[in-house]
Amino acid sequence: MELICPIDQRCSDQIASLLRPPSPPLVQAEYFEQLISKRRCQGIKVKQNGEFGKGVFAETDFEEEELIFKDQMLVGAQHPSNKIDCLVCSHCFKFIGSIEKQIGRILYLKTLGIGVSSHNGCESNSSDEDEVDRFAYNLRSAQNGASRSSSSTIPLPTTAVESLMNGELALPYSNKFPLPYIISCPGGCEEAFYCSKSCAEADWDSFHCLLCTGEKSESCSREALLKFIQHANETNDIFLLAAKAISFTILRYRKFKASHLSKQEKIASINSGTDMSLLLEAWKPISIGHKRRWWDCISLPDDIDVSDEATFRGQIRELAFTSLQLLKEAIFDKECEPLFSLEIYGQIIGMFELNNLDLVVASPVEDYFLYIDDLPPPEKKEAEKITQPYLDSLGEDYSICCQGTAFFPLQSCMNHSCCPNAKAFKREEDRDGQATIALRPICKGEEVTISYIDEDLSFKERQALLADYGFRCRCPRCLNEES
């Protein structure tokens, strides 16, 4: 029996309005042009591509490996399992604290038998299959005894680890790798930390005030919120991104409404219901992403037979419904009721499934040990008297980077090619969660494309993967290989 969400029936007209694609002039003039101007990405333009919808086009010539733009994420989240190993700002994802605290924290958790994150590589290429299979362990459960999958290492005395954690020991040359001080969550939770007061305030105002589990949380029920987070951590952390998107929209709606109403009008409007024009305006940044229902667009796992596909997709829909009910109990807002429909929830998750990119920030700990290794022999020998025991104890864990997933509004408009002229990557100077685009030569007027998949795969393999995105690739390479 198919699940029925009452909100889908009750708010069908509002849901249809939210999911109606914005017109091309609105997309170009009111959103992307302002976004490009605000981010000073003057070398590009988002335009309608007759065959594929939106596309990103060069407004000037670009040389090979030239930076085209930095695209600040709209919504991003660190994988819960990765939080065990990398202490980063919950808003911009910079590493925080100090080199000593980062090392000490990993070693301390290691003594408790807590696992290194399963997302151990630092590749920035993402795929739908990676997202479907991305199941994270609950952090609190891990702290109560989850196993650790790392190579054999040499343990250090507890006092040595404590000296790093409490700041008593300063490692040689660590001052060359300064990190921002740790700012606690303004809501009092012990799960979010920041690199600055401005990041803490921005995160609180944009998402976290509704998703904070601390005493100052503005959620309807902290208990329900904890259940939602636990369910996401135990099933799929893509639900955490969806919760951020809904919280983001609710908070924008409240701000827009407050700015439109006088004090007297606010009192009179308490029971006035949803202002649909304001909700559509608040939803606009989310509306621009290409969407499909999550249970319709995710890849069928290799171990699921085609004959069982309908059952599998039904189970995914039920999983989303369970998550939605937990989130609704935690942060429901009557005036934003359409956002809590299963249709909207499924489309938001599907948007992330189709448009997200891996969030990767290289570890300064790795850079630190590489710096020590590159010192002239006398200085290196002296420094390693102190640093080598810590490196031996870390083993391969010294190079763990911050990993998560994020939605980038400009990059989400970029179309695929199996012979792309651009790619998303991290440069040495990028120490936050913003994506960058490096290109081979591109001429003015040319469309900027990236590969959604591993372009080294065979023609047949590429087409099979791209079918999950809903299209058959007709790029020059594919046309040549097909003929």
CSV table of C-alpha atoms in Angstrom, one decimal, residues 132-418:
chain,number,residue,atom,x,y,z
A,132,VAL,CA,23.6,6.3,-2.6
A,133,ASP,CA,26.1,4.2,-0.8
A,134,ARG,CA,27.1,6.9,1.7
A,135,PHE,CA,25.8,5.7,5.1
A,136,ALA,CA,27.3,7.4,8.1
A,137,TYR,CA,27.6,6.1,11.7
A,138,ASN,CA,26.2,8.1,14.5
A,139,LEU,CA,29.0,10.0,16.3
A,140,ARG,CA,27.8,9.3,19.8
A,141,SER,CA,27.5,5.6,19.0
A,142,ALA,CA,31.0,5.6,17.7
A,143,GLN,CA,32.3,7.2,20.8
A,144,ASN,CA,30.8,4.3,22.7
A,145,GLY,CA,32.9,1.8,21.0
A,146,ALA,CA,32.8,1.8,17.2
A,147,SER,CA,35.7,0.0,15.5
A,148,ARG,CA,38.6,1.7,13.8
A,149,SER,CA,39.8,0.7,10.4
A,150,SER,CA,43.4,1.9,10.1
A,151,SER,CA,46.8,0.5,9.7
A,152,SER,CA,48.9,-0.6,12.6
A,153,THR,CA,50.5,2.3,14.5
A,154,ILE,CA,52.7,2.9,17.5
A,155,PRO,CA,50.7,4.1,20.5
A,156,LEU,CA,51.8,7.1,22.5
A,157,PRO,CA,51.6,7.6,26.3
A,158,THR,CA,48.4,9.3,27.5
A,159,THR,CA,50.3,12.2,28.9
A,160,ALA,CA,51.9,12.9,25.4
A,161,VAL,CA,48.5,13.1,23.8
A,162,GLU,CA,47.1,15.3,26.6
A,163,SER,CA,49.9,17.7,26.2
A,164,LEU,CA,48.8,18.3,22.6
A,165,MET,CA,45.1,18.5,23.5
A,166,ASN,CA,45.6,21.1,26.3
A,167,GLY,CA,48.2,23.2,24.5
A,168,GLU,CA,51.1,22.4,26.8
A,169,LEU,CA,53.2,21.2,23.9
A,170,ALA,CA,54.0,23.4,20.9
A,171,LEU,CA,55.3,21.3,18.0
A,172,PRO,CA,58.3,22.6,16.0
A,173,TYR,CA,57.3,25.0,13.2
A,174,SER,CA,53.6,24.6,13.9
A,175,ASN,CA,53.4,28.4,14.0
A,176,LYS,CA,53.8,28.4,10.3
A,177,PHE,CA,50.4,26.7,10.0
A,178,PRO,CA,48.2,28.9,12.2
A,179,LEU,CA,44.5,27.9,12.5
A,180,PRO,CA,41.6,30.0,13.6
A,181,TYR,CA,40.5,29.8,17.3
A,182,ILE,CA,37.6,27.6,18.0
A,183,ILE,CA,34.3,29.4,18.5
A,184,SER,CA,31.5,27.4,20.2
A,185,CYS,CA,27.9,27.2,18.9
A,186,PRO,CA,25.9,30.2,20.2
A,187,GLY,CA,23.0,27.7,20.9
A,188,GLY,CA,25.1,25.6,23.3
A,189,CYS,CA,25.2,22.4,21.4
A,190,GLU,CA,28.4,20.4,21.3
A,191,GLU,CA,28.3,19.4,17.7
A,192,ALA,CA,28.9,22.7,15.8
A,193,PHE,CA,32.1,24.8,16.1
A,194,TYR,CA,33.2,27.7,14.1
A,195,CYS,CA,36.3,29.6,12.9
A,196,SER,CA,34.9,33.1,13.8
A,197,LYS,CA,32.0,34.9,15.4
A,198,SER,CA,30.8,35.9,11.9
A,199,CYS,CA,30.6,32.3,10.7
A,200,ALA,CA,28.8,31.3,13.9
A,201,GLU,CA,26.3,34.0,13.4
A,202,ALA,CA,25.8,33.4,9.7
A,203,ASP,CA,25.2,29.7,10.3
A,204,TRP,CA,22.8,30.4,13.1
A,205,ASP,CA,20.8,32.8,11.1
A,206,SER,CA,20.8,30.7,7.9
A,207,PHE,CA,20.2,27.1,9.3
A,208,HIS,CA,21.4,26.2,12.7
A,209,CYS,CA,19.0,27.9,15.0
A,210,LEU,CA,16.4,25.4,13.9
A,211,LEU,CA,18.8,22.4,13.8
A,212,CYS,CA,20.7,23.1,17.0
A,213,THR,CA,20.4,20.5,19.8
A,214,GLY,CA,21.6,23.0,22.5
A,215,GLU,CA,19.5,24.8,25.1
A,216,LYS,CA,19.0,27.9,22.9
A,217,SER,CA,17.7,25.9,20.0
A,218,GLU,CA,14.6,27.3,18.2
A,219,SER,CA,13.4,23.9,17.2
A,220,CYS,CA,9.9,22.7,18.2
A,221,SER,CA,11.3,19.7,20.0
A,222,ARG,CA,15.0,19.0,20.7
A,223,GLU,CA,14.1,15.4,21.4
A,224,ALA,CA,12.6,15.0,18.0
A,225,LEU,CA,15.5,16.7,16.4
A,226,LEU,CA,17.9,14.3,18.0
A,227,LYS,CA,15.9,11.4,16.7
A,228,PHE,CA,15.9,12.9,13.2
A,229,ILE,CA,19.7,13.4,13.3
A,230,GLN,CA,20.3,9.9,14.6
A,231,HIS,CA,18.1,8.5,11.8
A,232,ALA,CA,20.0,10.4,9.2
A,233,ASN,CA,23.4,9.3,10.6
A,234,GLU,CA,22.3,5.7,10.6
A,235,THR,CA,20.7,5.7,7.2
A,236,ASN,CA,21.8,8.5,4.8
A,237,ASP,CA,23.3,11.8,5.7
A,238,ILE,CA,21.7,13.4,2.6
A,239,PHE,CA,18.7,14.0,4.9
A,240,LEU,CA,20.8,16.5,6.8
A,241,LEU,CA,21.3,18.5,3.7
A,242,ALA,CA,17.6,18.4,3.0
A,243,ALA,CA,16.9,19.6,6.6
A,244,LYS,CA,19.3,22.5,6.0
A,245,ALA,CA,17.5,23.5,2.8
A,246,ILE,CA,14.1,23.5,4.5
A,247,SER,CA,15.5,25.4,7.5
A,248,PHE,CA,17.1,27.9,5.2
A,249,THR,CA,13.8,28.5,3.4
A,250,ILE,CA,11.8,28.8,6.6
A,251,LEU,CA,14.2,31.4,8.1
A,252,ARG,CA,14.3,33.4,4.9
A,253,TYR,CA,10.5,33.4,4.8
A,254,ARG,CA,10.3,34.7,8.4
A,255,LYS,CA,12.8,37.5,7.6
A,256,PHE,CA,10.9,38.5,4.5
A,257,LYS,CA,7.6,38.6,6.4
A,258,ALA,CA,9.1,40.5,9.3
A,259,SER,CA,10.5,43.2,6.9
A,260,HIS,CA,7.1,43.5,5.2
A,261,LEU,CA,5.0,43.9,8.3
A,262,SER,CA,4.6,46.6,10.9
A,263,LYS,CA,4.3,45.7,14.5
A,264,GLN,CA,0.5,45.9,14.4
A,265,GLU,CA,0.4,43.9,11.2
A,266,LYS,CA,2.5,41.2,12.7
A,267,ILE,CA,0.0,40.8,15.5
A,268,ALA,CA,-2.9,40.7,13.0
A,269,SER,CA,-1.1,38.2,10.8
A,270,ILE,CA,-0.5,35.5,13.4
A,271,ASN,CA,-3.3,33.4,12.1
A,272,SER,CA,-3.4,34.7,8.5
A,273,GLY,CA,-1.7,31.7,7.0
A,274,THR,CA,0.9,31.3,4.3
A,275,ASP,CA,2.0,34.3,2.3
A,276,MET,CA,2.7,32.4,-0.9
A,277,SER,CA,4.6,35.2,-2.7
A,278,LEU,CA,7.0,35.5,0.2
A,279,LEU,CA,7.4,31.7,0.4
A,280,LEU,CA,8.2,31.6,-3.3
A,281,GLU,CA,10.8,34.4,-2.8
A,282,ALA,CA,12.3,32.5,0.1
A,283,TRP,CA,12.4,29.3,-1.9
A,284,LYS,CA,14.0,30.9,-5.0
A,285,PRO,CA,17.7,29.8,-4.3
A,286,ILE,CA,16.5,26.2,-3.9
A,287,SER,CA,14.1,26.5,-6.9
A,288,ILE,CA,17.0,26.9,-9.4
A,289,GLY,CA,18.4,23.4,-8.9
A,290,HIS,CA,17.3,20.7,-11.3
A,291,LYS,CA,15.1,18.3,-9.5
A,292,ARG,CA,13.6,14.9,-9.6
A,293,ARG,CA,12.1,12.7,-6.9
A,294,TRP,CA,14.9,11.0,-5.0
A,295,TRP,CA,13.4,7.5,-5.2
A,296,ASP,CA,13.0,8.0,-9.0
A,297,CYS,CA,16.5,9.2,-9.8
A,298,ILE,CA,18.9,7.3,-7.6
A,299,SER,CA,21.0,4.6,-9.2
A,300,LEU,CA,19.8,1.0,-8.7
A,301,PRO,CA,22.5,-0.8,-6.6
A,302,ASP,CA,24.4,-3.6,-8.2
A,303,ASP,CA,23.0,-6.1,-5.8
A,304,ILE,CA,19.4,-5.3,-6.6
A,305,ASP,CA,17.9,-7.2,-9.5
A,306,VAL,CA,15.9,-5.3,-12.1
A,307,SER,CA,12.8,-7.3,-11.3
A,308,ASP,CA,13.0,-5.9,-7.7
A,309,GLU,CA,13.5,-2.3,-8.8
A,310,ALA,CA,9.9,-1.2,-7.9
A,311,THR,CA,10.2,-2.7,-4.4
A,312,PHE,CA,13.6,-1.0,-3.9
A,313,ARG,CA,12.3,2.5,-5.0
A,314,GLY,CA,9.3,2.0,-2.8
A,315,GLN,CA,11.5,1.3,0.2
A,316,ILE,CA,13.6,4.4,-0.6
A,317,ARG,CA,10.3,6.5,-0.6
A,318,GLU,CA,9.3,5.0,2.8
A,319,LEU,CA,12.8,5.9,4.1
A,320,ALA,CA,12.3,9.5,3.0
A,321,PHE,CA,8.8,9.6,4.5
A,322,THR,CA,10.2,8.3,7.9
A,323,SER,CA,12.9,11.0,7.8
A,324,LEU,CA,10.3,13.7,6.9
A,325,GLN,CA,8.0,12.8,9.8
A,326,LEU,CA,10.9,13.1,12.3
A,327,LEU,CA,12.0,16.4,10.8
A,328,LYS,CA,8.4,17.7,10.8
A,329,GLU,CA,8.1,17.0,14.5
A,330,ALA,CA,11.3,18.8,15.1
A,331,ILE,CA,11.0,22.1,13.1
A,332,PHE,CA,7.5,22.3,11.7
A,333,ASP,CA,6.2,25.8,10.7
A,334,LYS,CA,2.5,26.0,9.9
A,335,GLU,CA,3.1,28.9,7.5
A,336,CYS,CA,5.7,26.9,5.6
A,337,GLU,CA,3.6,23.7,5.6
A,338,PRO,CA,4.1,22.9,1.9
A,339,LEU,CA,7.8,22.5,2.6
A,340,PHE,CA,7.0,19.4,4.7
A,341,SER,CA,5.2,17.6,1.9
A,342,LEU,CA,6.8,14.3,0.8
A,343,GLU,CA,6.8,15.6,-2.8
A,344,ILE,CA,8.9,18.7,-1.8
A,345,TYR,CA,11.2,16.6,0.4
A,346,GLY,CA,11.8,14.0,-2.3
A,347,GLN,CA,12.5,16.7,-4.9
A,348,ILE,CA,15.0,18.5,-2.6
A,349,ILE,CA,16.9,15.2,-1.9
A,350,GLY,CA,16.7,14.4,-5.6
A,351,MET,CA,18.2,17.9,-6.4
A,352,PHE,CA,21.2,17.1,-4.1
A,353,GLU,CA,21.5,13.6,-5.7
A,354,LEU,CA,21.7,15.1,-9.2
A,355,ASN,CA,23.6,18.3,-8.5
A,356,ASN,CA,25.9,17.9,-5.5
A,357,LEU,CA,29.6,17.9,-5.4
A,358,ASP,CA,32.0,16.4,-2.9
A,359,LEU,CA,33.1,18.9,-0.3
A,360,VAL,CA,36.8,18.4,0.2
A,361,VAL,CA,39.2,20.6,2.3
A,362,ALA,CA,42.8,19.4,2.5
A,363,SER,CA,44.3,18.9,6.0
A,364,PRO,CA,46.9,21.3,7.4
A,365,VAL,CA,48.2,18.4,9.4
A,366,GLU,CA,49.3,16.7,6.2
A,367,ASP,CA,50.9,20.0,5.1
A,368,TYR,CA,52.7,20.3,8.4
A,369,PHE,CA,54.3,16.9,8.2
A,370,LEU,CA,55.3,17.4,4.6
A,371,TYR,CA,56.9,20.7,5.6
A,372,ILE,CA,58.9,18.9,8.3
A,373,ASP,CA,60.0,16.3,5.8
A,374,ASP,CA,61.2,19.0,3.4
A,375,LEU,CA,63.4,20.8,5.9
A,376,PRO,CA,67.2,20.9,5.4
A,377,PRO,CA,68.8,17.8,7.0
A,378,PRO,CA,70.0,19.5,10.3
A,379,GLU,CA,66.7,21.2,11.0
A,380,LYS,CA,64.7,18.1,9.9
A,381,LYS,CA,66.7,15.8,12.2
A,382,GLU,CA,66.1,18.1,15.2
A,383,ALA,CA,62.4,18.6,14.5
A,384,GLU,CA,61.7,14.9,14.0
A,385,LYS,CA,63.0,14.1,17.5
A,386,ILE,CA,59.7,15.5,18.6
A,387,THR,CA,57.4,15.0,15.6
A,388,GLN,CA,58.3,11.5,14.5
A,389,PRO,CA,56.6,9.7,17.5
A,390,TYR,CA,53.3,11.5,16.7
A,391,LEU,CA,53.6,10.7,13.0
A,392,ASP,CA,54.3,7.1,13.8
A,393,SER,CA,51.2,7.0,16.0
A,394,LEU,CA,49.0,8.6,13.4
A,395,GLY,CA,50.1,6.3,10.7
A,396,GLU,CA,48.1,6.9,7.5
A,397,ASP,CA,45.6,9.0,9.5
A,398,TYR,CA,47.9,12.0,9.3
A,399,SER,CA,46.5,12.9,5.8
A,400,ILE,CA,42.7,12.7,6.5
A,401,CYS,CA,40.9,15.7,4.9
A,402,CYS,CA,37.6,17.2,5.7
A,403,GLN,CA,34.9,15.5,3.5
A,404,GLY,CA,31.3,16.2,3.0
A,405,THR,CA,28.8,17.1,0.3
A,406,ALA,CA,27.5,20.4,-0.9
A,407,PHE,CA,25.2,22.1,-3.4
A,408,PHE,CA,26.9,24.9,-5.4
A,409,PRO,CA,24.4,27.1,-7.3
A,410,LEU,CA,26.6,28.1,-10.2
A,411,GLN,CA,28.2,24.8,-10.7
A,412,SER,CA,24.8,23.1,-10.6
A,413,CYS,CA,24.1,24.9,-13.9
A,414,MET,CA,27.1,23.4,-15.7
A,415,ASN,CA,26.3,20.7,-18.3
A,416,HIS,CA,28.1,17.4,-18.7
A,417,SER,CA,30.6,16.5,-21.4
A,418,CYS,CA,32.8,13.4,-21.6
